[in-house]
Coordinates of C-alpha atoms in Angstrom, one line a residue:
X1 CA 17.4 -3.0 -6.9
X2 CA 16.1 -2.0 -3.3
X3 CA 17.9 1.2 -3.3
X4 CA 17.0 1.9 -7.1
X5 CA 13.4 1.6 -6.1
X6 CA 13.7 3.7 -3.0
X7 CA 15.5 6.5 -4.7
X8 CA 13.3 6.6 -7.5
X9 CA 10.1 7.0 -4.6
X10 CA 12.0 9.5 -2.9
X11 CA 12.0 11.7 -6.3
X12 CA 8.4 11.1 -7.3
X13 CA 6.4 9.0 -5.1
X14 CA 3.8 9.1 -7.3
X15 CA 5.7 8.5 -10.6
X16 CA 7.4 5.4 -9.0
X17 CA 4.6 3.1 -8.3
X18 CA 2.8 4.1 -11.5
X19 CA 5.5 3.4 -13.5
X20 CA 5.9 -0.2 -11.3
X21 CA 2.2 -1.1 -11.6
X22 CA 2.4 -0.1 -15.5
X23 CA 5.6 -2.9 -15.6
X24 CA 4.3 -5.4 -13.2
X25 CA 1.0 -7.2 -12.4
X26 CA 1.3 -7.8 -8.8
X27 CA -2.1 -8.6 -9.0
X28 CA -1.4 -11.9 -10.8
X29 CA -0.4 -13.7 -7.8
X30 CA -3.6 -13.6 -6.2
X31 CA -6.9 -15.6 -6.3
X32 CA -8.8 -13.5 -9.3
X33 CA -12.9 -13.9 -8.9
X34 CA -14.6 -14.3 -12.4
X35 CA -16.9 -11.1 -14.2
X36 CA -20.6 -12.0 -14.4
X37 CA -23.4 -10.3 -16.2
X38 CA -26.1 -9.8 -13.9
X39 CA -29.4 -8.5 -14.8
X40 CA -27.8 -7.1 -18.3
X41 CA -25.2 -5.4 -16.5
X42 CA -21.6 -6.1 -16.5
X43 CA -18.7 -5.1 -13.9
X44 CA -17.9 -1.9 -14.5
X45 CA -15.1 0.7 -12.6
X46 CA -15.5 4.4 -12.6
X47 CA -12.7 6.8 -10.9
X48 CA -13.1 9.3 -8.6
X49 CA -10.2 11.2 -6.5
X50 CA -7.7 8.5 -5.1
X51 CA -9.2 5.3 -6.7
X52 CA -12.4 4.2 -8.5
X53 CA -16.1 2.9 -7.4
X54 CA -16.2 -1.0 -8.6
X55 CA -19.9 -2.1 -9.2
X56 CA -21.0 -5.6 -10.4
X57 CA -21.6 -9.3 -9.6
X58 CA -18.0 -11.9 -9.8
X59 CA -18.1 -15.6 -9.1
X60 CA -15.3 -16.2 -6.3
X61 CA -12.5 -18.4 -7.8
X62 CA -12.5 -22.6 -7.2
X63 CA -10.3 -23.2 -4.0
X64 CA -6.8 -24.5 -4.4
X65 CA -5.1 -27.2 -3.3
X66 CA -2.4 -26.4 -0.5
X67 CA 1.3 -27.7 -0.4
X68 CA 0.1 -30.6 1.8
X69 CA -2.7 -31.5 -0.7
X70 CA -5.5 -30.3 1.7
X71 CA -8.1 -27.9 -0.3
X72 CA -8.8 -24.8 1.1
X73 CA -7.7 -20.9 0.7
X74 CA -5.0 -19.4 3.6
X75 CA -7.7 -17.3 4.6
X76 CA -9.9 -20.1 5.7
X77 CA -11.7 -22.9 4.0
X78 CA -13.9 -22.5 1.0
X79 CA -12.8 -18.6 0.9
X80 CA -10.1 -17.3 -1.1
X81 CA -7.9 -14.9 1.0
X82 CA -7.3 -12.8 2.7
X83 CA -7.3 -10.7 -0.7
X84 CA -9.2 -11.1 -4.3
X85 CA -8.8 -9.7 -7.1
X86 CA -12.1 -8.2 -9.0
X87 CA -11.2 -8.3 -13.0
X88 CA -13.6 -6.1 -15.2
X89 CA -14.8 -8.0 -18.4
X90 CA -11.9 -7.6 -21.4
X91 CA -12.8 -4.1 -23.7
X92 CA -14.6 -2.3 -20.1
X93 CA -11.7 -0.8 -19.1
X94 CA -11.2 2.5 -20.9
X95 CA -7.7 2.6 -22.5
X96 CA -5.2 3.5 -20.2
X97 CA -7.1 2.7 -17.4
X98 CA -6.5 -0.4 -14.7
X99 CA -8.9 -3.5 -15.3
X100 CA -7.8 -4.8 -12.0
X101 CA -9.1 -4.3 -8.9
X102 CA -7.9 -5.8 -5.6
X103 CA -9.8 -6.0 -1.9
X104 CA -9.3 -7.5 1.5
X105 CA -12.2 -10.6 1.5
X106 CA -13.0 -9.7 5.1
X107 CA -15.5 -6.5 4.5
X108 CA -17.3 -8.3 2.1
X109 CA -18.8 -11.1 4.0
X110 CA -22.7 -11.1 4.5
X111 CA -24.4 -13.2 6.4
X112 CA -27.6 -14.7 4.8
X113 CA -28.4 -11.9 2.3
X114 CA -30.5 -12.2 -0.9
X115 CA -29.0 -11.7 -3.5
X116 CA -31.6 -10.5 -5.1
X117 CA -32.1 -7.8 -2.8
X118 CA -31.5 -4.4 -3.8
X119 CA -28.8 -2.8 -1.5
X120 CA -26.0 -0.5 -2.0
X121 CA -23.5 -2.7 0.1
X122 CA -20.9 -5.4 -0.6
X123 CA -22.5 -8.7 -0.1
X124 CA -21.2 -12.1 -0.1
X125 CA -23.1 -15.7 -0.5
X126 CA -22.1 -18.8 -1.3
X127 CA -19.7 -18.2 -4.5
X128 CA -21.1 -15.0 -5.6
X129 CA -19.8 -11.5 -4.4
X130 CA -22.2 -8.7 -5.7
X131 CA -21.0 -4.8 -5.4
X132 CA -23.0 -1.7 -5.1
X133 CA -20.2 1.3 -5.6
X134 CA -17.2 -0.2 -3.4
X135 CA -13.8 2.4 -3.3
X136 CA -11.0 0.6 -4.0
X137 CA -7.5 2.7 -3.3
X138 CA -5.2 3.7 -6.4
X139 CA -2.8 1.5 -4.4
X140 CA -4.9 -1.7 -5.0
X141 CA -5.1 -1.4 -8.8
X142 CA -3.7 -3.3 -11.6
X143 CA -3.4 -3.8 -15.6
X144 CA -3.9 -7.4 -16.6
X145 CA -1.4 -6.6 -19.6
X146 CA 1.7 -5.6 -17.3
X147 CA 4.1 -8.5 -16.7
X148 CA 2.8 -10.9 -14.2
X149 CA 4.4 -11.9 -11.3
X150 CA 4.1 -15.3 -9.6
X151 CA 4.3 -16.6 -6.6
X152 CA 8.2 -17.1 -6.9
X153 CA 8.9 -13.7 -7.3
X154 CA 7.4 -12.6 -4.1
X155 CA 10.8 -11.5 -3.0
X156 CA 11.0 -9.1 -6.0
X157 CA 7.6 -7.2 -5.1
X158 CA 8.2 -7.2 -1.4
X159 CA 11.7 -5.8 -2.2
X160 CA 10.2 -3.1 -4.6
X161 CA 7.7 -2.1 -2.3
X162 CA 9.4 -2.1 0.8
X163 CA 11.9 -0.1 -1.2
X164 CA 9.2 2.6 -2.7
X165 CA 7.1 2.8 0.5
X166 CA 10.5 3.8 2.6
X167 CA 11.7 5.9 -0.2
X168 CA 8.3 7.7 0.0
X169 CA 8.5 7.8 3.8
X170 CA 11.7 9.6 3.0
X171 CA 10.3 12.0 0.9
X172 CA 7.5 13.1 3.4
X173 CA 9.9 13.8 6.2
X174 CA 12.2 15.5 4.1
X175 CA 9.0 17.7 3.3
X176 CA 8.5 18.1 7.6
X177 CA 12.1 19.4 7.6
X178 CA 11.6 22.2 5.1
X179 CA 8.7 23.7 7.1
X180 CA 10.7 24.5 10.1
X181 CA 9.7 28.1 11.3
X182 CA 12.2 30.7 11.6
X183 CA 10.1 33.9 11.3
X184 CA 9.4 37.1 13.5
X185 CA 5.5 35.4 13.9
X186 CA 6.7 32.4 15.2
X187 CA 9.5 34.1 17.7
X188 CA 6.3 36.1 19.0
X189 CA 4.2 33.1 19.3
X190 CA 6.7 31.1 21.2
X191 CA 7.3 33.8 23.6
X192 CA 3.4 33.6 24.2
X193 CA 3.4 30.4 24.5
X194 CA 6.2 29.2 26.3
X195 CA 8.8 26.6 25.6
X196 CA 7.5 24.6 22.0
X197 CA 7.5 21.2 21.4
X198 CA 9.7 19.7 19.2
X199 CA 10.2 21.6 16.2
X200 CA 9.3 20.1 12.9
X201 CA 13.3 19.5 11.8
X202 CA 14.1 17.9 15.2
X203 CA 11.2 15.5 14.5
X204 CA 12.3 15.0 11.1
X205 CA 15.7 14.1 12.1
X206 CA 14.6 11.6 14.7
X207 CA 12.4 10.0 12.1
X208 CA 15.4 9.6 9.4
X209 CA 17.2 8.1 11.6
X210 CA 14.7 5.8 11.7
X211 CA 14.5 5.5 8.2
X212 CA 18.1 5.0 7.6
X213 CA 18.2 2.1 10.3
X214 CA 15.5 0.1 8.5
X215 CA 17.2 0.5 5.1
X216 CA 20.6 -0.9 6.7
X217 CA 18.7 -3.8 7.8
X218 CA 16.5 -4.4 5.0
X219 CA 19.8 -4.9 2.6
X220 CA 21.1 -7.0 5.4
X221 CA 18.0 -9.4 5.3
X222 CA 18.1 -9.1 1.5
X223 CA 21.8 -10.8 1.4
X224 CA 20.5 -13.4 4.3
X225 CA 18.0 -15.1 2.2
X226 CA 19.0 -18.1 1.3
X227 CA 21.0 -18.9 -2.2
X228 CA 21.3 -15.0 -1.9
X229 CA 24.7 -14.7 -1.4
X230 CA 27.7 -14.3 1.9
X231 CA 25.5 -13.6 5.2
X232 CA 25.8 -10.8 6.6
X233 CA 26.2 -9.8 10.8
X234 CA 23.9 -7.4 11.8
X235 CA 22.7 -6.7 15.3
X236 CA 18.8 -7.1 15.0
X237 CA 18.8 -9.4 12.1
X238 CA 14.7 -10.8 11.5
X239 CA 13.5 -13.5 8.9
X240 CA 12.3 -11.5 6.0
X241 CA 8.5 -11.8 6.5
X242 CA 9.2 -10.0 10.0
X243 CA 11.1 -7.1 8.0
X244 CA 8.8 -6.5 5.4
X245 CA 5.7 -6.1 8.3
X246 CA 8.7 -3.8 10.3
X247 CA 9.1 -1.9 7.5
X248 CA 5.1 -1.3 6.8
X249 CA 4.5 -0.1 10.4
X250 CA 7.5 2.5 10.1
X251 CA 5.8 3.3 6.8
X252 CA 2.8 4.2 8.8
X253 CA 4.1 5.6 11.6
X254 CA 6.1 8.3 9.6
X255 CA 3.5 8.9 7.2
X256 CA 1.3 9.6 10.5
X257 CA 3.9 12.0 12.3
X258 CA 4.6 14.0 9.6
X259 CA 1.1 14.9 9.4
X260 CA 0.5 15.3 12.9
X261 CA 3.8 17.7 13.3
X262 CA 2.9 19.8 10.2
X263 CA -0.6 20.5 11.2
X264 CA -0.3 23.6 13.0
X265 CA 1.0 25.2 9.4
X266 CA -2.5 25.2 8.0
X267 CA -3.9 26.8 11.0
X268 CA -1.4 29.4 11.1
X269 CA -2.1 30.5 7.0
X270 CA -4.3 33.1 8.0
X271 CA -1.5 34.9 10.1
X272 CA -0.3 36.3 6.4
X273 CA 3.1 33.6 6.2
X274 CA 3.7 33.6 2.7
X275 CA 5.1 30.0 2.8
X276 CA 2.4 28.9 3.9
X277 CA 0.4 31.0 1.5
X278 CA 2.2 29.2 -1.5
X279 CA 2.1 26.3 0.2
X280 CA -2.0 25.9 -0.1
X281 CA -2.2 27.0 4.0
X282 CA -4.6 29.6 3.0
X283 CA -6.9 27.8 0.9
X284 CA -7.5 25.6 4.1
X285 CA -5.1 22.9 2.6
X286 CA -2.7 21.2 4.6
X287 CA 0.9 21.9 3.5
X288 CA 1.9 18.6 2.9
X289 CA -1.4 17.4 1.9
X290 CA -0.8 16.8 -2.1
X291 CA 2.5 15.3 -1.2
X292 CA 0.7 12.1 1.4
X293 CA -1.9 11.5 -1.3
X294 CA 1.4 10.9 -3.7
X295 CA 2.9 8.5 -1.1
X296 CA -0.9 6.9 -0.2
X297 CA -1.2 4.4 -3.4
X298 CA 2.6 2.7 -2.3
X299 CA 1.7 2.6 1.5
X300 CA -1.8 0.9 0.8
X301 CA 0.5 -1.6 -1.3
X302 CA 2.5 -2.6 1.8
X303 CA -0.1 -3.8 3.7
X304 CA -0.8 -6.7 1.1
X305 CA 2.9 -7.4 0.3
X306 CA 3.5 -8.1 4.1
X307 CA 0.0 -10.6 4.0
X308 CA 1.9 -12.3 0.8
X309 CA 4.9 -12.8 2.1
X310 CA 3.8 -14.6 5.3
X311 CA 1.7 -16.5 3.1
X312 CA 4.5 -17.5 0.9
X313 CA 6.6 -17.8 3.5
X314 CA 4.2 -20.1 5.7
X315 CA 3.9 -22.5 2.2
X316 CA 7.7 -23.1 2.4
X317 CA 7.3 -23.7 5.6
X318 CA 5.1 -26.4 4.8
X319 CA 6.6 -27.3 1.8
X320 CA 9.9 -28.4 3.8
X321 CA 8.5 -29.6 7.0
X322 CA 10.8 -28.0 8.7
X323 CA 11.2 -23.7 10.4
X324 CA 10.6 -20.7 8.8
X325 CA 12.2 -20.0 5.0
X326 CA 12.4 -17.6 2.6
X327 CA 10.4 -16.9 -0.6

């Protein structure tokens, strides 16, 4: 299944997580706030490039009751966290559109602010969370009639993601590798210039490697988890919260050198290179531009599924009285 994900990513990064988030609401595993009607107007999402604007007034969700029978929310009494998700009313969505909207808790705080008052920020009192136009990412979107995963299957989305988000990664440095110069302007620049840095394919290379480390060990955590199956021996083995978080910041780092090594591509448009003419370079556009905001929505995901996992993880943990577990 990990490998089925990450192929399917490295084909169509986009494609892949829509099709997952179409299948599966991830979203159903975290606290969901309530839709209110507030001055006649109800929650409402409207998209714009890379996600949507949510507007309205939610009542936050009643605090749960932990494994040791202590109220309270992981993100700190009285608050649920460190996500929540935002539902618009049934019927506001327009068809085909997500009705679920996810954000981290923390930006949303306020301290002391009227309700009342009319301002174009997120503010949150008491049990009541009130927004003014907040972006919230493709990646943090959901339809409340995909499948919904529990708790339980925390495993399954952090193995789907993981798998998607390094399949993506794989994607983008494939991408790097392709722009590798080899014409007369860039023989006559480099004599100019003096030795270059690392080209874009030696980069690319180096980052692979990466890539195909992290996939070795992922599969090898995956067959470690307990009731899983035969262990298996592998030098740098990690519990599979730790994997999933190493996995996100390879995620990010790759995602972050690829665009680094490939800007000098769109600078160099206007030097008449007709690869980077058909690659958008001379339309100011950064070659590989189209192809990170594919990979963006599955990335954002990550960051959530690693804060899940931990939290499921840490619940076992408490669950058993005893060290760390797996979900």
């Amino acid at each position: 299944m990990f490998a089925a994900y990450e192929e399917a990513a490295r084909a169509d990064p986009a494609g892949a997580w829509d099709a997952f988030r179409a299948q599966w609401n991830w979203a159903a595993l975290l606290p969901h706030a309530i839709p209110l009607v507030s001055g006649g107007v109800r929650p409402a999402a409207c998209p714009v490039p890379g996600g949507h604007r949510v507007t309205g007034t939610w009542r936050l969700p009643d605090a749960p009751t932990s494994a040791s029978g202590a109220p309270g929310y992981a993100g700190g009494a009285g608050a649920p966290g460190p996500w929540l998700v935002l539902p618009l009313p049934e019927g506001t969505a327009a068809p085909g559109d997500p009705d679920l909207f996810v954000t981290p808790l923390g930006p949303l705080r306020s301290s002391g602010r009227d309700l009342a008052e009319d301002v174009p920020t997120p503010v949150l009192a008491d049990d009541v969370v009130r927004l003014d136009d907040l972006h919230v990412a493709d990646g943090f979107a959901a339809y409340s009639g995909a499948t919904a995963l529990r708790r339980s299957d925390a495993l399954f989305l952090a193995t789907a993601t993981a798998g998607m988000a390094l399949g993506a990664s794989g994607r983008m440095v494939a991408a790097l590798a392709a722009l590798d110069p080899a014409g007369p302007l860039d023989r006559i620049a480099a004599r100019l210039r003096g030795p270059a840095p690392s080209s874009p394919a030696a980069v690319a290379a180096e980052l692979e490697g990466l890539l195909h480390a992290e996939r070795l060990g992922f599969t090898a955590e995956l067959h470690n988890v307990p009731g899983r199956g035969r262990l298996v021996a592998l030098a740098g083995r990690a519990p599979l919260d730790v994997r999933v978080s190493r996995a996100a910041a390879l995620a990010r780092h790759v995602a972050a050198t690829v665009y680094e090594c490939a800007l000098p591509f769109a600078v160099g448009a206007s030097a008449g290179d007709d690869r980077l003419r058909a690659a958008g370079g001379d339309r100011g556009a950064h070659p590989l531009e189209s192809l990170v905001v594919d990979c963006a929505p599955v990335l954002q995901h990550l960051r959530l599924t690693v804060d899940l996992v931990r939290e499921v993880v840490a619940e076992g943990c408490e669950a058993a009285g005893q060290g760390p577990v797996g979900p």
